[in-house]
Amino acid sequence: MEARGKLVYGLYRAATRMASPLMYALVQWRRLRGLEHPSRWPERFGHPSSPRPPGPLLWFHAVSLGEGLMAIPVIKHCVRQHPDFHVLMTTTTISAFEVIKDQLPDGVIYQLSPLDSPTIVDKILGYWKPIAVFLMESELWPNLVISAANEGSTLQAVRFQLLNASPNVIHFAGDLKYAVGDFNVLGKDAMKINDLQLQLTNRPVWIAASIHEGEEKVMLWVHKELIMSYPDLVMILVTRHPQHGQRLALALNKQGLNVSLRSRRDKISSSTSVYVVDTLGELRTLYRFTKIAVIGGSFLPGLAGHNVSEAAAAGCAVLTGPHVGHFSHMLAKMSLAASSSVLQVGNKFELLEALKKLLSDANFLDACCMASKHAFSIVSNGVVERVWELVDTIVLEKAKGRLEEH
């Protein structure tokens, strides 16, 4: 690490060490607001709630639900390829914790991630002693990365990026966002699917997914225009944050619109026009209820899109707005695989016309659904295997060599 980098990291390490009391107060404040796990919050300070099993251990870390879901296919592949390795999975948000805990393979240890304080990080590394640490995100946690690197247990590409290494030592095997189509529907979730499917029988449906604050105005305007021609039409509106969905349902009910709210377990009646989903972790399941999915986070300036491959994996006709940020690469790849796999519209008027065509032309709708499914199969093919091959050859071979030396 160059001198300036050492200086900056030294200042960061000292600042985070001094801020430890403030970190404790912050976590307690978040716990009182329901933003931290009520009983497992001590894990955030390096107090594990599970014993460390003997043998080599790999640590997969993600911040939120999206990154955590991307880690699951890699973890499953790891468990199949190396049953003698133990796996530790950590996430930061409680929403990710509640969803992911039921999706991990048996035997995987799941903890809340430690705060990036040198004392906490050193404690957690000393307890778990991972031979490799995999950061499933673009954010970097300096204390974790540098401390793990000093222990010889970090993923090489992450350390090299932090230290500004030359590109020839950084490898890219594929985008794990394409791997999220692989998930299990558990027994209790299957019952929910069947129940909701019965409530939507013989009703045309479209889903507005991952809707940010302000985008609901676009979706509601479009839906009101559509129900003039399709009075039985139901919009499943999935808000990005649960509180947004609850406020929205209350406001729409006051306006006289018949709205059902998922967290209240409201039934979808014959007069329900909008079904507001204010729960987390159900989006991939909900895509199974409709052939038409509009992906939010893309209809207002300043937004940067969301992962469209989940809807494509479910075989939906996929639409998105103009503001897609770095997801433009995903759209380009899918469009190259099948030109009508993702329909990108420029504004609410174009969205309305696209939805009218999909609802009125069954052949066009089926063609778009087939195109999205085909494009997803093309872009996702082998991505987990390629990523794991890179991990196995570059990281684990070196780690296993160090273990043999000791």
Short mmCIF file of C-alpha atoms in Angstrom, two decimals:
data_model
loop_
_atom_site.label_atom_id
_atom_site.label_comp_id
_atom_site.label_asym_id
_atom_site.label_seq_id
_atom_site.Cartn_x
_atom_site.Cartn_y
_atom_site.Cartn_z
CA MET A 1 0.00 0.00 0.00
CA GLU A 2 1.41 3.41 -0.94
CA ALA A 3 2.26 5.97 1.76
CA ARG A 4 -0.81 8.13 1.16
CA GLY A 5 -3.06 5.07 1.33
CA LYS A 6 -1.47 3.99 4.61
CA LEU A 7 -2.03 7.44 6.04
CA VAL A 8 -5.69 7.55 5.01
CA TYR A 9 -6.33 4.06 6.33
CA GLY A 10 -4.53 4.89 9.59
CA LEU A 11 -6.82 7.89 10.08
CA TYR A 12 -9.90 5.79 9.25
CA ARG A 13 -8.83 3.05 11.67
CA ALA A 14 -8.26 5.55 14.48
CA ALA A 15 -11.57 7.30 13.80
CA THR A 16 -13.59 4.07 13.82
CA ARG A 17 -11.85 2.92 17.00
CA MET A 18 -12.76 6.17 18.77
CA ALA A 19 -16.30 6.00 17.40
CA SER A 20 -17.03 2.61 19.02
CA PRO A 21 -19.21 4.11 21.82
CA LEU A 22 -21.21 6.02 19.22
CA MET A 23 -21.63 2.84 17.18
CA TYR A 24 -23.08 1.11 20.23
CA ALA A 25 -25.53 3.96 20.82
CA LEU A 26 -26.51 3.94 17.13
CA VAL A 27 -27.26 0.20 17.13
CA GLN A 28 -29.36 0.57 20.28
CA TRP A 29 -31.29 3.43 18.68
CA ARG A 30 -31.84 1.32 15.55
CA ARG A 31 -32.93 -1.64 17.70
CA LEU A 32 -35.62 0.47 19.40
CA ARG A 33 -36.88 1.49 15.95
CA GLY A 34 -37.04 -2.13 14.79
CA LEU A 35 -34.09 -1.75 12.42
CA GLU A 36 -31.87 -4.23 14.28
CA HIS A 37 -32.63 -7.81 15.32
CA PRO A 38 -34.18 -7.73 18.82
CA SER A 39 -32.08 -10.59 20.23
CA ARG A 40 -29.15 -11.06 17.86
CA TRP A 41 -27.90 -7.47 17.70
CA PRO A 42 -24.79 -8.39 19.80
CA GLU A 43 -23.47 -10.16 16.69
CA ARG A 44 -22.94 -6.66 15.24
CA PHE A 45 -20.29 -6.15 17.93
CA GLY A 46 -18.43 -9.38 17.27
CA HIS A 47 -20.28 -11.64 19.74
CA PRO A 48 -21.10 -14.80 17.74
CA SER A 49 -24.22 -16.79 18.59
CA SER A 50 -22.96 -20.03 17.03
CA PRO A 51 -19.91 -22.19 17.83
CA ARG A 52 -17.02 -22.24 15.38
CA PRO A 53 -16.86 -25.77 13.88
CA PRO A 54 -13.43 -27.35 13.30
CA GLY A 55 -11.98 -27.25 9.79
CA PRO A 56 -11.61 -24.67 6.99
CA LEU A 57 -14.26 -21.94 6.88
CA LEU A 58 -15.30 -19.52 4.11
CA TRP A 59 -16.98 -16.21 4.95
CA PHE A 60 -19.54 -14.68 2.53
CA HIS A 61 -20.58 -11.13 3.43
CA ALA A 62 -23.35 -9.00 1.94
CA VAL A 63 -25.00 -5.80 3.11
CA SER A 64 -28.61 -6.00 2.00
CA LEU A 65 -31.16 -8.40 0.56
CA GLY A 66 -30.17 -8.05 -3.09
CA GLU A 67 -26.50 -8.85 -2.54
CA GLY A 68 -27.42 -11.62 -0.11
CA LEU A 69 -29.65 -13.32 -2.66
CA MET A 70 -26.82 -13.18 -5.19
CA ALA A 71 -24.60 -15.02 -2.73
CA ILE A 72 -26.97 -17.96 -2.25
CA PRO A 73 -26.32 -19.72 -5.61
CA VAL A 74 -22.56 -19.43 -5.03
CA ILE A 75 -22.89 -20.79 -1.50
CA LYS A 76 -24.98 -23.72 -2.74
CA HIS A 77 -22.35 -24.48 -5.36
CA CYS A 78 -19.61 -24.20 -2.74
CA VAL A 79 -21.39 -26.66 -0.44
CA ARG A 80 -21.72 -29.15 -3.30
CA GLN A 81 -18.11 -28.78 -4.43
CA HIS A 82 -16.49 -28.63 -0.99
CA PRO A 83 -18.63 -30.46 1.59
CA ASP A 84 -15.58 -30.46 3.89
CA PHE A 85 -15.63 -26.63 4.07
CA HIS A 86 -17.80 -24.72 6.52
CA VAL A 87 -19.61 -21.59 5.34
CA LEU A 88 -20.37 -18.43 7.32
CA MET A 89 -22.88 -16.01 5.81
CA THR A 90 -23.37 -12.48 7.17
CA THR A 91 -25.70 -9.67 6.15
CA THR A 92 -26.22 -6.21 7.62
CA THR A 93 -29.94 -5.48 7.31
CA ILE A 94 -32.63 -7.24 9.31
CA SER A 95 -34.79 -7.50 6.17
CA ALA A 96 -32.07 -9.52 4.47
CA PHE A 97 -31.65 -11.68 7.56
CA GLU A 98 -35.35 -12.60 7.76
CA VAL A 99 -35.58 -13.57 4.09
CA ILE A 100 -32.24 -15.30 3.56
CA LYS A 101 -32.27 -17.48 6.68
CA ASP A 102 -34.83 -19.82 5.06
CA GLN A 103 -33.01 -20.02 1.72
CA LEU A 104 -29.55 -21.17 2.83
CA PRO A 105 -28.44 -24.82 2.65
CA ASP A 106 -28.37 -26.85 5.83
CA GLY A 107 -25.22 -26.36 7.85
CA VAL A 108 -24.49 -22.80 6.73
CA ILE A 109 -23.86 -20.53 9.73
CA TYR A 110 -25.83 -17.29 9.42
CA GLN A 111 -24.92 -14.22 11.51
CA LEU A 112 -25.47 -10.49 11.37
CA SER A 113 -22.39 -8.72 10.04
CA PRO A 114 -19.97 -6.98 12.42
CA LEU A 115 -19.55 -3.24 12.38
CA ASP A 116 -16.39 -2.01 10.66
CA SER A 117 -14.51 -1.18 13.84
CA PRO A 118 -10.93 -2.50 14.18
CA THR A 119 -11.63 -4.03 17.59
CA ILE A 120 -14.81 -5.74 16.40
CA VAL A 121 -13.30 -6.92 13.12
CA ASP A 122 -10.21 -8.33 14.82
CA LYS A 123 -12.43 -10.13 17.33
CA ILE A 124 -14.62 -11.70 14.64
CA LEU A 125 -11.67 -12.72 12.46
CA GLY A 126 -9.94 -14.24 15.47
CA TYR A 127 -13.05 -16.25 16.32
CA TRP A 128 -14.08 -17.54 12.87
CA LYS A 129 -10.57 -17.67 11.31
CA PRO A 130 -11.82 -17.76 7.70
CA ILE A 131 -9.45 -18.91 5.00
CA ALA A 132 -11.20 -16.58 2.54
CA VAL A 133 -13.62 -13.66 2.76
CA PHE A 134 -16.00 -12.92 -0.13
CA LEU A 135 -17.59 -9.47 -0.31
CA MET A 136 -20.76 -9.72 -2.40
CA GLU A 137 -21.09 -6.00 -3.03
CA SER A 138 -19.44 -2.90 -4.42
CA GLU A 139 -18.93 -1.27 -1.02
CA LEU A 140 -15.61 -1.74 0.73
CA TRP A 141 -15.14 -1.98 4.48
CA PRO A 142 -11.50 -0.93 5.06
CA ASN A 143 -10.99 -2.50 8.49
CA LEU A 144 -12.47 -5.81 7.37
CA VAL A 145 -10.58 -5.88 4.07
CA ILE A 146 -7.18 -4.81 5.44
CA SER A 147 -7.38 -6.93 8.59
CA ALA A 148 -8.44 -9.98 6.59
CA ALA A 149 -5.68 -9.32 4.06
CA ASN A 150 -3.12 -9.15 6.83
CA GLU A 151 -4.37 -12.53 8.01
CA GLY A 152 -4.03 -13.85 4.44
CA SER A 153 -7.70 -14.70 4.22
CA THR A 154 -9.32 -12.19 1.89
CA LEU A 155 -10.52 -12.60 -1.67
CA GLN A 156 -7.59 -11.44 -3.78
CA ALA A 157 -9.54 -9.34 -6.27
CA VAL A 158 -11.07 -7.26 -3.49
CA ARG A 159 -7.72 -6.53 -1.88
CA PHE A 160 -6.10 -5.70 -5.21
CA GLN A 161 -8.88 -3.26 -6.13
CA LEU A 162 -8.48 -1.50 -2.79
CA LEU A 163 -4.73 -1.21 -3.33
CA ASN A 164 -5.10 0.05 -6.92
CA ALA A 165 -3.41 -2.93 -8.51
CA SER A 166 -3.01 -3.29 -12.26
CA PRO A 167 -5.98 -4.73 -14.18
CA ASN A 168 -4.20 -8.00 -15.04
CA VAL A 169 -4.67 -9.26 -11.46
CA ILE A 170 -8.40 -8.44 -11.36
CA HIS A 171 -10.64 -11.09 -12.92
CA PHE A 172 -14.29 -10.97 -14.01
CA ALA A 173 -16.25 -14.19 -14.46
CA GLY A 174 -19.79 -12.90 -14.81
CA ASP A 175 -22.53 -10.91 -13.13
CA LEU A 176 -24.15 -12.77 -10.24
CA LYS A 177 -27.29 -10.66 -10.65
CA TYR A 178 -28.19 -13.21 -13.31
CA ALA A 179 -28.09 -16.02 -10.75
CA VAL A 180 -31.04 -14.80 -8.70
CA GLY A 181 -33.55 -16.81 -10.71
CA ASP A 182 -32.46 -19.93 -8.83
CA PHE A 183 -34.41 -20.10 -5.57
CA ASN A 184 -36.53 -22.48 -3.57
CA VAL A 185 -40.24 -22.05 -2.88
CA LEU A 186 -40.70 -23.34 0.65
CA GLY A 187 -43.81 -25.13 1.87
CA LYS A 188 -45.38 -22.14 3.63
CA ASP A 189 -44.65 -19.92 0.63
CA ALA A 190 -46.24 -22.46 -1.72
CA MET A 191 -49.44 -22.23 0.32
CA LYS A 192 -49.39 -18.44 0.02
CA ILE A 193 -48.89 -18.74 -3.74
CA ASN A 194 -51.88 -21.05 -4.15
CA ASP A 195 -54.09 -18.82 -1.99
CA LEU A 196 -53.20 -15.65 -3.86
CA GLN A 197 -53.52 -17.43 -7.20
CA LEU A 198 -57.10 -18.38 -6.35
CA GLN A 199 -57.93 -14.78 -5.47
CA LEU A 200 -56.61 -13.59 -8.85
CA THR A 201 -58.32 -16.29 -10.94
CA ASN A 202 -59.78 -14.95 -14.20
CA ARG A 203 -58.50 -11.42 -13.50
CA PRO A 204 -55.98 -9.68 -15.78
CA VAL A 205 -52.96 -8.68 -13.67
CA TRP A 206 -49.83 -6.58 -14.00
CA ILE A 207 -47.15 -5.94 -11.41
CA ALA A 208 -45.32 -2.69 -10.69
CA ALA A 209 -42.24 -3.85 -8.81
CA SER A 210 -39.66 -2.07 -6.63
CA ILE A 211 -41.53 1.23 -6.76
CA HIS A 212 -39.75 4.19 -5.18
CA GLU A 213 -41.41 7.17 -3.52
CA GLY A 214 -42.92 9.32 -6.27
CA GLU A 215 -43.09 6.57 -8.87
CA GLU A 216 -46.45 5.41 -7.53
CA LYS A 217 -47.98 8.50 -9.19
CA VAL A 218 -46.86 7.20 -12.58
CA MET A 219 -48.14 3.68 -11.91
CA LEU A 220 -51.51 4.82 -10.53
CA TRP A 221 -52.08 7.20 -13.45
CA VAL A 222 -51.35 4.39 -15.91
CA HIS A 223 -53.56 1.94 -14.00
CA LYS A 224 -56.52 4.35 -13.89
CA GLU A 225 -56.22 4.79 -17.65
CA LEU A 226 -56.07 1.03 -18.19
CA ILE A 227 -59.10 0.12 -16.08
CA MET A 228 -61.26 2.26 -18.38
CA SER A 229 -60.71 -0.48 -20.96
CA TYR A 230 -60.07 -3.37 -18.55
CA PRO A 231 -62.36 -2.84 -15.52
CA ASP A 232 -61.30 -6.18 -13.92
CA LEU A 233 -57.60 -5.33 -14.12
CA VAL A 234 -55.57 -5.69 -10.90
CA MET A 235 -52.25 -3.94 -10.30
CA ILE A 236 -49.90 -5.57 -7.79
CA LEU A 237 -47.88 -2.60 -6.55
CA VAL A 238 -44.70 -3.62 -4.70
CA THR A 239 -43.07 -0.71 -2.91
CA ARG A 240 -39.35 -0.58 -2.32
CA HIS A 241 -39.87 0.12 1.40
CA PRO A 242 -42.72 -1.29 3.54
CA GLN A 243 -43.51 2.06 5.19
CA HIS A 244 -44.09 3.58 1.76
CA GLY A 245 -46.60 0.85 0.94
CA GLN A 246 -48.50 1.34 4.19
CA ARG A 247 -48.76 5.10 3.72
CA LEU A 248 -49.81 4.62 0.12
CA ALA A 249 -52.58 2.13 0.95
CA LEU A 250 -53.96 4.48 3.59
CA ALA A 251 -53.95 7.44 1.21
CA LEU A 252 -55.62 5.49 -1.61
CA ASN A 253 -58.32 4.15 0.68
CA LYS A 254 -59.11 7.73 1.74
CA GLN A 255 -59.46 8.60 -1.95
CA GLY A 256 -62.13 5.90 -2.28
CA LEU A 257 -59.98 3.44 -4.27
CA ASN A 258 -60.46 -0.20 -3.28
CA VAL A 259 -57.00 -1.23 -2.09
CA SER A 260 -55.86 -4.43 -0.38
CA LEU A 261 -52.68 -4.46 1.73
CA ARG A 262 -50.54 -7.57 1.94
CA SER A 263 -49.20 -7.07 5.47
CA ARG A 264 -52.81 -6.95 6.76
CA ARG A 265 -53.53 -10.17 4.87
CA ASP A 266 -56.35 -8.42 3.05
CA LYS A 267 -58.19 -10.60 0.56
CA ILE A 268 -58.40 -9.52 -3.06
CA SER A 269 -62.13 -9.06 -3.61
CA SER A 270 -63.96 -8.65 -6.88
CA SER A 271 -63.82 -4.88 -6.38
CA THR A 272 -60.09 -4.71 -5.52
CA SER A 273 -58.21 -2.68 -8.11
CA VAL A 274 -54.79 -2.29 -6.43
CA TYR A 275 -52.99 -4.85 -4.27
CA VAL A 276 -50.23 -3.07 -2.35
CA VAL A 277 -47.37 -5.32 -1.25
CA ASP A 278 -45.55 -3.84 1.73
CA THR A 279 -43.58 -6.96 2.66
CA LEU A 280 -40.00 -7.90 1.84
CA GLY A 281 -38.50 -10.90 0.06
CA GLU A 282 -41.58 -11.95 -1.90
CA LEU A 283 -40.98 -10.24 -5.22
CA ARG A 284 -39.63 -13.27 -7.08
CA THR A 285 -42.67 -15.26 -5.94
CA LEU A 286 -45.08 -12.52 -6.97
CA TYR A 287 -43.71 -12.51 -10.51
CA ARG A 288 -45.40 -15.89 -10.92
CA PHE A 289 -48.86 -14.29 -10.74
CA THR A 290 -48.63 -12.20 -13.86
CA LYS A 291 -47.20 -12.20 -17.32
CA ILE A 292 -46.48 -8.47 -17.19
CA ALA A 293 -43.85 -6.88 -14.92
CA VAL A 294 -42.90 -3.19 -14.82
CA ILE A 295 -39.62 -2.69 -12.96
CA GLY A 296 -39.46 0.51 -10.92
CA GLY A 297 -36.54 2.60 -9.80
CA SER A 298 -36.44 3.77 -13.40
CA PHE A 299 -39.22 6.32 -13.95
CA LEU A 300 -37.84 9.37 -12.16
CA PRO A 301 -34.57 11.29 -12.71
CA GLY A 302 -31.95 10.39 -10.14
CA LEU A 303 -32.99 6.75 -9.92
CA ALA A 304 -30.80 3.98 -11.35
CA GLY A 305 -33.02 1.00 -12.11
CA HIS A 306 -33.30 -2.47 -10.58
CA ASN A 307 -32.53 -6.03 -11.55
CA VAL A 308 -34.81 -7.08 -14.43
CA SER A 309 -33.50 -10.64 -14.60
CA GLU A 310 -35.72 -11.83 -11.73
CA ALA A 311 -38.85 -11.03 -13.71
CA ALA A 312 -37.32 -12.47 -16.86
CA ALA A 313 -36.47 -15.70 -15.05
CA ALA A 314 -40.14 -16.02 -14.11
CA GLY A 315 -41.13 -15.64 -17.77
CA CYS A 316 -42.73 -12.19 -17.52
CA ALA A 317 -42.92 -9.63 -20.27
CA VAL A 318 -40.51 -7.08 -18.77
CA LEU A 319 -40.83 -3.29 -19.00
CA THR A 320 -38.65 -0.58 -17.52
CA GLY A 321 -38.36 3.18 -17.58
CA PRO A 322 -35.60 5.37 -19.02
CA HIS A 323 -33.46 5.79 -15.87
CA VAL A 324 -31.66 2.46 -15.47
CA GLY A 325 -28.13 3.50 -14.48
CA HIS A 326 -25.58 0.68 -14.51
CA PHE A 327 -28.37 -1.81 -15.28
CA SER A 328 -28.14 -0.54 -18.86
CA HIS A 329 -25.49 -3.22 -19.39
CA MET A 330 -27.97 -5.90 -18.33
CA LEU A 331 -30.64 -4.51 -20.66
CA ALA A 332 -28.18 -4.42 -23.54
CA LYS A 333 -27.11 -8.05 -23.01
CA MET A 334 -30.67 -9.30 -22.74
CA SER A 335 -31.80 -7.30 -25.78
CA LEU A 336 -28.90 -8.75 -27.74
CA ALA A 337 -30.04 -12.26 -26.78
CA ALA A 338 -33.68 -11.49 -27.66
CA SER A 339 -34.75 -8.08 -28.97
CA SER A 340 -38.15 -7.98 -27.22
CA SER A 341 -36.93 -9.42 -23.90
CA VAL A 342 -37.05 -5.99 -22.20
CA LEU A 343 -39.31 -3.16 -23.36
CA GLN A 344 -37.81 0.17 -22.30
CA VAL A 345 -40.21 3.12 -22.36
CA GLY A 346 -39.43 6.80 -22.10
CA ASN A 347 -42.33 8.09 -19.98
CA LYS A 348 -45.76 7.25 -18.56
CA PHE A 349 -47.49 7.72 -21.91
CA GLU A 350 -45.22 5.18 -23.61
CA LEU A 351 -45.71 2.84 -20.65
CA LEU A 352 -49.47 3.11 -21.04
CA GLU A 353 -49.31 2.29 -24.76
CA ALA A 354 -46.97 -0.66 -24.19
CA LEU A 355 -49.25 -2.11 -21.51
CA LYS A 356 -52.32 -1.65 -23.72
CA LYS A 357 -50.62 -3.62 -26.48
CA LEU A 358 -49.59 -6.41 -24.10
CA LEU A 359 -53.08 -6.66 -22.62
CA SER A 360 -54.86 -6.59 -25.98
CA ASP A 361 -52.55 -8.77 -28.08
CA ALA A 362 -52.11 -12.25 -26.60
CA ASN A 363 -49.64 -13.28 -29.30
CA PHE A 364 -47.43 -10.25 -28.63
CA LEU A 365 -47.60 -10.89 -24.89
CA ASP A 366 -46.59 -14.53 -25.29
CA ALA A 367 -43.75 -13.56 -27.62
CA CYS A 368 -42.37 -11.05 -25.08
CA CYS A 369 -42.65 -13.61 -22.27
CA MET A 370 -40.80 -16.21 -24.32
CA ALA A 371 -38.16 -13.66 -25.31
CA SER A 372 -37.45 -12.63 -21.72
CA LYS A 373 -37.24 -16.24 -20.56
CA HIS A 374 -34.91 -17.10 -23.46
CA ALA A 375 -32.71 -14.04 -22.87
CA PHE A 376 -32.39 -14.88 -19.19
CA SER A 377 -31.36 -18.46 -20.00
CA ILE A 378 -28.68 -17.15 -22.37
CA VAL A 379 -27.14 -14.49 -20.10
CA SER A 380 -27.32 -16.58 -16.92
CA ASN A 381 -25.98 -19.81 -18.38
CA GLY A 382 -22.97 -21.02 -16.41
CA VAL A 383 -22.37 -17.76 -14.51
CA VAL A 384 -22.21 -19.43 -11.08
CA GLU A 385 -19.89 -22.15 -12.35
CA ARG A 386 -17.56 -19.59 -13.96
CA VAL A 387 -17.44 -17.50 -10.80
CA TRP A 388 -16.74 -20.55 -8.69
CA GLU A 389 -14.02 -21.79 -11.04
CA LEU A 390 -12.28 -18.43 -10.63
CA VAL A 391 -12.67 -18.56 -6.86
CA ASP A 392 -11.46 -22.15 -6.71
CA THR A 393 -8.36 -21.64 -8.83
CA ILE A 394 -7.26 -18.20 -7.60
CA VAL A 395 -8.37 -18.10 -3.98
CA LEU A 396 -9.02 -21.56 -2.58
CA GLU A 397 -5.98 -23.26 -4.10
CA LYS A 398 -3.75 -20.71 -2.37
CA ALA A 399 -5.74 -21.01 0.85
CA LYS A 400 -5.52 -24.81 0.82
CA GLY A 401 -1.77 -24.51 0.19
CA ARG A 402 -1.38 -22.35 3.29
CA LEU A 403 -3.38 -24.85 5.33
CA GLU A 404 -1.11 -27.70 4.20
CA GLU A 405 1.98 -25.67 5.17
CA HIS A 406 0.64 -25.41 8.70
#
